[in-house]
mmCIF file of C-alpha atoms and ligand atoms in Angstrom:
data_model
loop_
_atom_site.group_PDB
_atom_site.id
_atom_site.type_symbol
_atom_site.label_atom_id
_atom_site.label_comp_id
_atom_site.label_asym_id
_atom_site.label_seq_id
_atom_site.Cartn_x
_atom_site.Cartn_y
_atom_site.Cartn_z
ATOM 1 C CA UNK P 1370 99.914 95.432 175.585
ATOM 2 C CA UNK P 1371 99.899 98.272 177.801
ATOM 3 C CA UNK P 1372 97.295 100.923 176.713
ATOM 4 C CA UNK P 1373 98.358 103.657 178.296
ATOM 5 C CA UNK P 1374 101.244 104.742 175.782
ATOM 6 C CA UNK P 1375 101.311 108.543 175.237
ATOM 7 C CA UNK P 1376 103.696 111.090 174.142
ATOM 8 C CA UNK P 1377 104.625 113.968 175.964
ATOM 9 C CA UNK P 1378 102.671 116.981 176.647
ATOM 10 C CA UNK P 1379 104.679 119.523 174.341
ATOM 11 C CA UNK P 1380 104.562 116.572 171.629
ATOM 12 C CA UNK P 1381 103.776 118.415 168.688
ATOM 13 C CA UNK P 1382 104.420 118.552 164.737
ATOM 14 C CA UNK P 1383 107.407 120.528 163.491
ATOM 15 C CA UNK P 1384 107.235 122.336 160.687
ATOM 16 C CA UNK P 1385 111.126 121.172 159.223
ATOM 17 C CA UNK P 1386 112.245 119.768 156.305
ATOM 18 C CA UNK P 1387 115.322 119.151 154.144
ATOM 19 C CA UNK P 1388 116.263 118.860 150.545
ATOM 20 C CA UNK P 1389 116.176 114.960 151.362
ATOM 21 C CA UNK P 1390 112.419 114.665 152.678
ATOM 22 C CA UNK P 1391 110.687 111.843 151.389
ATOM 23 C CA UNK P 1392 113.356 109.911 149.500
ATOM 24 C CA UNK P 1393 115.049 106.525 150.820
ATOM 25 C CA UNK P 1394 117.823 104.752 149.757
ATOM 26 C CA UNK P 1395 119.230 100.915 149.475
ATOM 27 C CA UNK P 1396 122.708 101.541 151.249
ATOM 28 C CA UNK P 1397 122.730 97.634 150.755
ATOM 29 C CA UNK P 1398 120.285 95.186 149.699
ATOM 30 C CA UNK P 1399 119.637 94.625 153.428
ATOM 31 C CA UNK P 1400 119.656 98.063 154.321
ATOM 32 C CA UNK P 1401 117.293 100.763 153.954
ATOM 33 C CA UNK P 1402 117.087 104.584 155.358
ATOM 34 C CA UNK P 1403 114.546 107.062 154.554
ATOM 35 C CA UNK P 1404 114.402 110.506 155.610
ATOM 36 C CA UNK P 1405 111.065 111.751 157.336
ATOM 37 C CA UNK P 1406 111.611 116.015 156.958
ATOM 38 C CA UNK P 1407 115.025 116.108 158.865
ATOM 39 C CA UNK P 1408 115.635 112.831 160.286
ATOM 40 C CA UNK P 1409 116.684 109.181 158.977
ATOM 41 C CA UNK P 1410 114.989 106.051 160.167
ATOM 42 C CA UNK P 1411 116.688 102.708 158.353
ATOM 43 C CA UNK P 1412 115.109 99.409 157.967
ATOM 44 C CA UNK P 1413 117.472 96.337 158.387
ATOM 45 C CA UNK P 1414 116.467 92.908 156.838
ATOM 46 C CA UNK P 1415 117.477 89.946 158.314
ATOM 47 C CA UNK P 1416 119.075 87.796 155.041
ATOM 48 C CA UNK P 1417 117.844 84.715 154.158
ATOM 49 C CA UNK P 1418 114.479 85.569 155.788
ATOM 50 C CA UNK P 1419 111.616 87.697 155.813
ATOM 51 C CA UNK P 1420 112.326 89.111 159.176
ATOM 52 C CA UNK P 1421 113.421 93.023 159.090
ATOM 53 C CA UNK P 1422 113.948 95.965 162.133
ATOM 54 C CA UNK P 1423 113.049 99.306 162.625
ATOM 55 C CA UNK P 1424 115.786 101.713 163.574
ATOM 56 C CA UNK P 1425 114.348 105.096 164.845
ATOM 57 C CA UNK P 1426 110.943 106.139 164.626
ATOM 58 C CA UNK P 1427 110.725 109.585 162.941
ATOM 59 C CA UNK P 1428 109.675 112.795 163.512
ATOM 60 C CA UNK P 1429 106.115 113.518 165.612
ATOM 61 C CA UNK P 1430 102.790 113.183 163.540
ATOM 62 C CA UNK P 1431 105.159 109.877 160.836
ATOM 63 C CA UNK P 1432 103.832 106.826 161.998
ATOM 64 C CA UNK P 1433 101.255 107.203 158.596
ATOM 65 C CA UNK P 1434 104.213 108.149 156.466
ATOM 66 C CA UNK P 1435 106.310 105.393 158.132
ATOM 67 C CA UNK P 1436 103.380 102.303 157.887
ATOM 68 C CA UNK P 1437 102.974 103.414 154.361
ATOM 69 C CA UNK P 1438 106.803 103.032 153.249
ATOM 70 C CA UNK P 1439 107.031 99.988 155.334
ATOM 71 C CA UNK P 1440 104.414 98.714 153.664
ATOM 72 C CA UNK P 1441 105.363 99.586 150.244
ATOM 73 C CA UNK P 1442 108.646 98.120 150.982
ATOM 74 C CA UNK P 1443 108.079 94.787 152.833
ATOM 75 C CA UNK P 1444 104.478 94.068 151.147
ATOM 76 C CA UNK P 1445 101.113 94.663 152.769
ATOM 77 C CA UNK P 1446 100.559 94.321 156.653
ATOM 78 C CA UNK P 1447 103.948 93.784 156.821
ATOM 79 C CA UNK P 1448 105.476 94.720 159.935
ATOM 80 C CA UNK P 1449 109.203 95.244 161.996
ATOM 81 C CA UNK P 1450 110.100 92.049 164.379
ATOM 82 C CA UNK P 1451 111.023 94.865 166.530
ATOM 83 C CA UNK P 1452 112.331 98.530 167.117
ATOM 84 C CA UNK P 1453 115.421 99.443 168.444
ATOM 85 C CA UNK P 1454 116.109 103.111 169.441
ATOM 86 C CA UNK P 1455 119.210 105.233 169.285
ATOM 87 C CA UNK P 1456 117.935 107.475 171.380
ATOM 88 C CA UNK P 1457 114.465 108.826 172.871
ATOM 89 C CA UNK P 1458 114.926 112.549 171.441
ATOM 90 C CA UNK P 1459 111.649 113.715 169.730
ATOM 91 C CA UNK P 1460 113.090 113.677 166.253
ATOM 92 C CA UNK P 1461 113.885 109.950 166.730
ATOM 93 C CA UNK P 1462 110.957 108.887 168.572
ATOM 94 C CA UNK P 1463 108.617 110.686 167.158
ATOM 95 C CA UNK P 1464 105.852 107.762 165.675
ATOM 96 C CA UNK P 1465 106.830 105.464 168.279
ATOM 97 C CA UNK P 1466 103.763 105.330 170.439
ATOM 98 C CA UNK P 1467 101.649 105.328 167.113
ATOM 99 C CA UNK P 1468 103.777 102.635 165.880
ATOM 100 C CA UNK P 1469 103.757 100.532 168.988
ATOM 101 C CA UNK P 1470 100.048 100.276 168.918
ATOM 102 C CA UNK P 1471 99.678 99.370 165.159
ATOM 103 C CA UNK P 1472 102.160 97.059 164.790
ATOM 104 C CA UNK P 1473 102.248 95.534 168.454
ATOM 105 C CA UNK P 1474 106.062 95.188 168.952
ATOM 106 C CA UNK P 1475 108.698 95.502 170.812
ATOM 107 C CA UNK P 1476 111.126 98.559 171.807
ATOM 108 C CA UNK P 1477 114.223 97.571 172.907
ATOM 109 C CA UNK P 1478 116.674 100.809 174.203
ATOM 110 C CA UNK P 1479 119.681 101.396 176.237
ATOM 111 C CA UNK P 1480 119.003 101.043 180.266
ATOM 112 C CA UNK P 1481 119.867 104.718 180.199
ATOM 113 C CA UNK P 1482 117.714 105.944 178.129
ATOM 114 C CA UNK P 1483 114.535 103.792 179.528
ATOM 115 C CA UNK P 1484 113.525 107.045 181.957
ATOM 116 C CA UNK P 1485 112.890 109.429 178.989
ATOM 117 C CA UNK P 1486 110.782 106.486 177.112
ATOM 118 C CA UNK P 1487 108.994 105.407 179.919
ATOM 119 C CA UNK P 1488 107.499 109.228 181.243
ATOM 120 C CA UNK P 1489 109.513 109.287 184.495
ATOM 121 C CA UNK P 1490 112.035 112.144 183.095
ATOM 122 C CA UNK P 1491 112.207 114.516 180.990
ATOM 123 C CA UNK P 1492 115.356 115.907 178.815
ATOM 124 C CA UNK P 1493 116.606 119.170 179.513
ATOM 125 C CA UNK P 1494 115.222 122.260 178.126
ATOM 126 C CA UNK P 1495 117.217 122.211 174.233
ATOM 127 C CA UNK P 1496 119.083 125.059 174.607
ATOM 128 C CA UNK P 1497 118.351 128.016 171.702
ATOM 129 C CA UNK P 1498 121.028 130.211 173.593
ATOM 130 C CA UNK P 1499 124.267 127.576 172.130
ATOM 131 C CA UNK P 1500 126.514 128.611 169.205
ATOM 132 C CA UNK P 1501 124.831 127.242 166.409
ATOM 133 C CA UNK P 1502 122.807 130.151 164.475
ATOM 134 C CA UNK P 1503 119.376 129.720 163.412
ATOM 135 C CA UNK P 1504 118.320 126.115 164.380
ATOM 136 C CA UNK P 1505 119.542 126.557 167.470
ATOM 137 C CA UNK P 1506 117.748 129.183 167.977
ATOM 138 C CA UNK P 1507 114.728 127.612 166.262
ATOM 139 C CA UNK P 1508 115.557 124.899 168.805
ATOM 140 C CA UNK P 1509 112.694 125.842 172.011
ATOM 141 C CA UNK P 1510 109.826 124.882 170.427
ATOM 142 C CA UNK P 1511 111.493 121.168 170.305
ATOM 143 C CA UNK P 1512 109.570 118.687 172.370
ATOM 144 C CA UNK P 1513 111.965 117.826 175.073
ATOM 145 C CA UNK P 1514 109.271 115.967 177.795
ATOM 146 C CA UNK P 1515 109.447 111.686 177.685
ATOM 147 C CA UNK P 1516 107.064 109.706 175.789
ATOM 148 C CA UNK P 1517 105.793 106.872 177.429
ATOM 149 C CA UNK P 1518 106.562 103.363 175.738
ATOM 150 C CA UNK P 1519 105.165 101.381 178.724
ATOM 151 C CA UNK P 1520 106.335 97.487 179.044
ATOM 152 C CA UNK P 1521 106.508 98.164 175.290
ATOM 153 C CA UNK P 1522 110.544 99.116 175.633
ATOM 154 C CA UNK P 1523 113.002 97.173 176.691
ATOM 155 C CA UNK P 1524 116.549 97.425 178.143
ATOM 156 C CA UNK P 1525 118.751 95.970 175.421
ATOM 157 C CA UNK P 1526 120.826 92.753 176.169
ATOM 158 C CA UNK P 1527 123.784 93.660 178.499
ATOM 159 C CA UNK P 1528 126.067 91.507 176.402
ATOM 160 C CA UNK P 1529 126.360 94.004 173.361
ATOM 161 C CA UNK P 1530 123.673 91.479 171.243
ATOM 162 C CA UNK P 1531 120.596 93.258 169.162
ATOM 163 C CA UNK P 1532 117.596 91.558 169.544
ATOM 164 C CA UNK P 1533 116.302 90.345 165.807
ATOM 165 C CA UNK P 1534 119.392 91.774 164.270
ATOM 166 C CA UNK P 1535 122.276 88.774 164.240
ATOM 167 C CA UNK P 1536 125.891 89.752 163.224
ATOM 168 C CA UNK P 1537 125.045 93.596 164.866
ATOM 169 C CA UNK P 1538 126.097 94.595 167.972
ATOM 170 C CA UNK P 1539 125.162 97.804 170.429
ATOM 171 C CA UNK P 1540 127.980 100.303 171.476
ATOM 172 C CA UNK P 1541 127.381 102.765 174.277
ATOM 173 C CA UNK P 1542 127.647 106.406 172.795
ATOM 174 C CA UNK P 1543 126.741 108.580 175.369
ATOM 175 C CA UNK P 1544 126.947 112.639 175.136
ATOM 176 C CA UNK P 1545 124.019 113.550 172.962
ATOM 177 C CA UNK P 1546 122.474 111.653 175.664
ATOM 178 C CA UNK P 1547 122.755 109.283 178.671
ATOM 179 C CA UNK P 1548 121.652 106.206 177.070
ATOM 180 C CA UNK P 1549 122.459 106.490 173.059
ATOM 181 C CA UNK P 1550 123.625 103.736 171.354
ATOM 182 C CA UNK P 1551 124.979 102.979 168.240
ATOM 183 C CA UNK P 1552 124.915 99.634 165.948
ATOM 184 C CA UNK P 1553 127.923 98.205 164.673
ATOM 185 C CA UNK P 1554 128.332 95.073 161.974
ATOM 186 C CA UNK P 1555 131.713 93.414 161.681
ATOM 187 C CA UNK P 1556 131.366 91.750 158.813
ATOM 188 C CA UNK P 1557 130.791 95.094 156.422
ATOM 189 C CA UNK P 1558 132.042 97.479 158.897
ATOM 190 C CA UNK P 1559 128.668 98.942 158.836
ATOM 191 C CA UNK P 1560 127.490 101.626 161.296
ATOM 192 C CA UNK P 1561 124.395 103.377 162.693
ATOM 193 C CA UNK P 1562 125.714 106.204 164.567
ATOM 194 C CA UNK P 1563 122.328 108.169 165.216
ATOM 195 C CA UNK P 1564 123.171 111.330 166.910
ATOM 196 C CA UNK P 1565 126.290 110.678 168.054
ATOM 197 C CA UNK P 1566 127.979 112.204 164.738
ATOM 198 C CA UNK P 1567 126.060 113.469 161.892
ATOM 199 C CA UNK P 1568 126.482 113.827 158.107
ATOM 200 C CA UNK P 1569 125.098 117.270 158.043
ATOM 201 C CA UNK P 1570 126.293 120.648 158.834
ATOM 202 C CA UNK P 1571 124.099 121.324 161.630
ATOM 203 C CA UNK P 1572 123.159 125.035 160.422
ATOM 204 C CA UNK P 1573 122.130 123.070 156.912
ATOM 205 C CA UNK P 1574 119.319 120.497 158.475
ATOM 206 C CA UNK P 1575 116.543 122.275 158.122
ATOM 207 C CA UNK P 1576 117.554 123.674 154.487
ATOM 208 C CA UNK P 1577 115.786 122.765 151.579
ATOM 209 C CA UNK P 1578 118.993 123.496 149.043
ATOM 210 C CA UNK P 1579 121.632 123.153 150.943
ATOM 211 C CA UNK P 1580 122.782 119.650 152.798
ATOM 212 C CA UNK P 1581 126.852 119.222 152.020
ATOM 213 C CA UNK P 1582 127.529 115.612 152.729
ATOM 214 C CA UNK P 1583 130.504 116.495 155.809
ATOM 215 C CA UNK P 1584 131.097 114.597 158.833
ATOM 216 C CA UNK P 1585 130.302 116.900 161.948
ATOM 217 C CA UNK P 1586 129.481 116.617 165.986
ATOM 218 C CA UNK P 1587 126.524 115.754 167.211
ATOM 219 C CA UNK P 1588 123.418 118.299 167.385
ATOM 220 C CA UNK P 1589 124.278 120.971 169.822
ATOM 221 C CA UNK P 1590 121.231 122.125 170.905
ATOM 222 C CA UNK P 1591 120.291 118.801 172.820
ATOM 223 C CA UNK P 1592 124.148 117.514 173.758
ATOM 224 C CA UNK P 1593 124.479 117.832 177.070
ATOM 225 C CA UNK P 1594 127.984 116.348 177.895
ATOM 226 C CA UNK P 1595 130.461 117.059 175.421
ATOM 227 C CA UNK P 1596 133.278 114.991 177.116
ATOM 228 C CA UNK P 1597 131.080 112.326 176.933
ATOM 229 C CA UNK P 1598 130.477 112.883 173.115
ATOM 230 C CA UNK P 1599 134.140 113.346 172.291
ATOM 231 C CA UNK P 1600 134.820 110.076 173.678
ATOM 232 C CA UNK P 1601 131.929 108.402 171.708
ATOM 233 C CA UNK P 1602 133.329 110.006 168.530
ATOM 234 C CA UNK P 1603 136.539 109.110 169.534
ATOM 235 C CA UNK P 1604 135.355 105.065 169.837
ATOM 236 C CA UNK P 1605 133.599 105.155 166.529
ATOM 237 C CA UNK P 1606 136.367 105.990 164.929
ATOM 238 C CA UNK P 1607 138.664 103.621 166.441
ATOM 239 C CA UNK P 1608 135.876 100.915 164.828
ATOM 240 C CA UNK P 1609 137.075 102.492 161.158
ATOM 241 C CA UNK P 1610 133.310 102.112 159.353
ATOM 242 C CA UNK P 1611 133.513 101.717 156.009
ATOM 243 C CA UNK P 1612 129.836 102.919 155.517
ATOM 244 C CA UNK P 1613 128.003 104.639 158.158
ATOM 245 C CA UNK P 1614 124.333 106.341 158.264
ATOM 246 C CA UNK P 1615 123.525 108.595 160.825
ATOM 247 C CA UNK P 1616 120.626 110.581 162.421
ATOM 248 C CA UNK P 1617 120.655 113.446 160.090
ATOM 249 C CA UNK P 1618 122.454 113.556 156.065
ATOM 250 C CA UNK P 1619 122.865 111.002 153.306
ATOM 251 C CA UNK P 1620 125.317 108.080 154.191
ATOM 252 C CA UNK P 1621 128.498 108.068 154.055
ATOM 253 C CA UNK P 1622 131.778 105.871 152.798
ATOM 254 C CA UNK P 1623 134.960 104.845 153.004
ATOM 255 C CA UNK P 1624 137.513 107.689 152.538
ATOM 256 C CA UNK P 1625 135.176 110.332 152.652
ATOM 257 C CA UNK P 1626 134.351 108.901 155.914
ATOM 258 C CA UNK P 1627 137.336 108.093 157.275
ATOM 259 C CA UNK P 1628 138.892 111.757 156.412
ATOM 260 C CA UNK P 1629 135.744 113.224 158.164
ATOM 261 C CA UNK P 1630 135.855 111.190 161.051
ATOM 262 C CA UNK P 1631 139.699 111.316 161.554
ATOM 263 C CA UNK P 1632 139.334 115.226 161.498
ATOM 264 C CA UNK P 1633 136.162 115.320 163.664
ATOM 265 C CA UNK P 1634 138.112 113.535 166.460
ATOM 266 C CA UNK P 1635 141.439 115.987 166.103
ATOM 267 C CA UNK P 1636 138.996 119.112 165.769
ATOM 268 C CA UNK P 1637 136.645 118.447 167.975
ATOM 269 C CA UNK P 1638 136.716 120.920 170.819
ATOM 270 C CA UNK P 1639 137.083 123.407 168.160
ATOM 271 C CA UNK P 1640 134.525 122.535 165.530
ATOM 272 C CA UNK P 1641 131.976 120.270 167.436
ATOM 273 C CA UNK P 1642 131.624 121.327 170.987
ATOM 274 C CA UNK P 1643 129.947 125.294 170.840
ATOM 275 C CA UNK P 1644 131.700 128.793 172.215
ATOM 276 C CA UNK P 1645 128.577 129.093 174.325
ATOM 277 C CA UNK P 1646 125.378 127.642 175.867
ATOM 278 C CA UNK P 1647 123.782 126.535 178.730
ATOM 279 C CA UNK P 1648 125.876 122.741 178.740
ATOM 280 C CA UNK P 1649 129.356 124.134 177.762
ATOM 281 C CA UNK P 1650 131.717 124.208 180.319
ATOM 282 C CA UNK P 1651 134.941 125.270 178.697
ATOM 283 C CA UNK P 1652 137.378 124.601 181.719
ATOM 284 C CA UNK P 1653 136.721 120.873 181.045
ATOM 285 C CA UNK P 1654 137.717 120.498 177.636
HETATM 286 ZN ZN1 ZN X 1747 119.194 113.576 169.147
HETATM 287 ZN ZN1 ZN X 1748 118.400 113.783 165.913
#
C-alpha cells in the first residue's frame, strides 16, 4: 500500500456542527447513515453476508469517530470491503487517508473526480462571495486543495456496477463537481444522492436547532456548474426514489420526497442556483 497518502495542505478541523451530530440511523436493516458534525456517511451491508461498504468518509480529524461506530456496529476489528466516494470535497473525504491506512482498503471514485483524490488538482477557491448568507460566507476557511489517495482509489467500473455493493448501480451527477456520483438500487428505489441535492436548507447546516427536513440544491458555495447540476437533479428525479439520503439532513421518503424533488426541478433556477457569485453565469440559465 502506497505510504505516501496525505491530505492537503489547508486540511484542517472545522469547527461545525448540527442538531444531528453524533446520531445514526437504520434507514433499513441494511442501511446505515450517521452524521459526523454536518455531514452523513452511510454504511451498506451486503445481505446474507458479513460483507458491508463505506459511503463517504466524514469531515477532517473523523477517522477515530468513524473506526469507533464502525466498530460498535459491525463488531470489533471489523472493517468496510471497500469505500466508495461521492465526491472528493473535504466534508466527504475528510478521514479518508486516516481510514485508508487503518483499514487497508480500497477507494473506488468516478474517473472525474480521481485528480482531486490523487493531489494533481485542486478545487476551486469555495466561493464566500455567492448568495447564501452566513455559511457561505463562513465558506473560505473550507479546505478546497486534493488529498492524495495514491493507488488506494480507483476509477469505478465503466459499466454503472459498484464494486462490493450488488443490486446498486453508479449514476453520473456532475455540477457540485466534475466527477460526483450517485448510487441507485432498483429493487427499493433507494438513493444516495451526496451533494447533488440535499435535505437541508443550506443556511440551516451548521445550526444546532434548526435543520427543517426540505429538499433543496446542492451546496452553493462549492457548485461550480449549475447547468450541470440542474440536469443531475433533473435525472434523479426521473429515477422517482422512494427513500433517498443525501450529503447533508435526515433521509427522506416517498411523498415528501417526491413533492420536494418535483418542485426542486421546476424551481430550480430560482431557488437552487444563487443571484450572485463567482460560478453564476446568469445568461446561461
Ligand atoms: Zn460537496
Ligand atoms: Zn457536502
Amino acid at each position: 500500500m502506497d505510504k505516501d497518502l496525505s491530505y492537503g495542505d489547508d486540511y484542517k478541523y472545522i469547527p461545525a456542527t448540527s442538531v444531528n451530530s453524533g446520531s445514526g440511523i437504520e434507514v433499513l436493516s441494511d442501511i446505515y447513515c450517521y452524521t459526523i458534525q454536518i455531514v452523513n456517511i452511510c454504511f451498506v451491508k451486503e445481505q446474507g453476508t458479513d460483507n458491508f461498504i463505506l459511503i463517504d468518509a466524514g469531515m477532517p480529524q473523523s477517522a477515530d469517530k468513524i473506526i469507533a461506530i464502525t466498530e460498535e456496529r459491525f463488531g470489533k476489528n471489523s472493517r468496510p470491503k471497500a469505500m466508495i466516494l461521492t465526491h472528493g470535497h473535504f466534508d466527504h473525504v475528510g478521514a479518508a487517508v486516516d481510514l485508508v491506512k487503518h483499514w487497508n482498503i480500497p477507494v473506488y471514485a468516478h474517473k472525474l473526480e480521481l485528480p482531486y483524490l490523487t493531489g494533481k488538482l485542486n478545487y476551486p477557491e469555495p466561493d464566500p462571495s455567492v448568495e447564501g448568507g452566513v455559511i457561505a460566507k463562513a465558506a473560505s476557511i473550507f479546505p478546497n486543495e486534493s488529498i492524495d489517495l495514491g493507488d488506494s482509489v480507483m476509477e469505478l467500473p465503466a459499466d454503472g456496477s459498484v464494486p462490493e455493493m450488488p443490486g446498486w448501480k453508479w449514476i453520473h451527477t456532475p455540477g457540485h463537481s466534475p466527477g460526483h456520483i450517485s448510487l441507485f438500487r432498483d429493487t427499493d428505489r433507494f438513493l444516495i444522492a451526496g451533494d447533488a441535492f440535499i435535505t437541508v436548507k443550506q443556511d440551516s447546516l451548521y445550526k444546532v436547532m434548526i435543520q427543517n427536513r426540505e429538499v433543496h440544491g446542492p451546496p452553493r458555495y462549492f457548485t461550480t456548474d449549475w447547468n450541470a447540476a440542474k440536469k443531475s437533479v433533473q435525472m434523479l428525479e426521473a429515477l422517482k426514489p422512494a427513500i433517498a439520503v443525501t450529503g447533508h439532513g435526515e433521509p427522506m421518503y416517498e411523498e415528501e420526497l417526491a413533492e420536494g424533488l418535483e418542485k426542486l426541478v421546476d424551481t430550480f433556477d430560482q431557488t437552487a442556483v444563487p443571484d450572485f457569485g463567482r460560478y453564476v453565469d446568469r445568461n446561461q440559465h
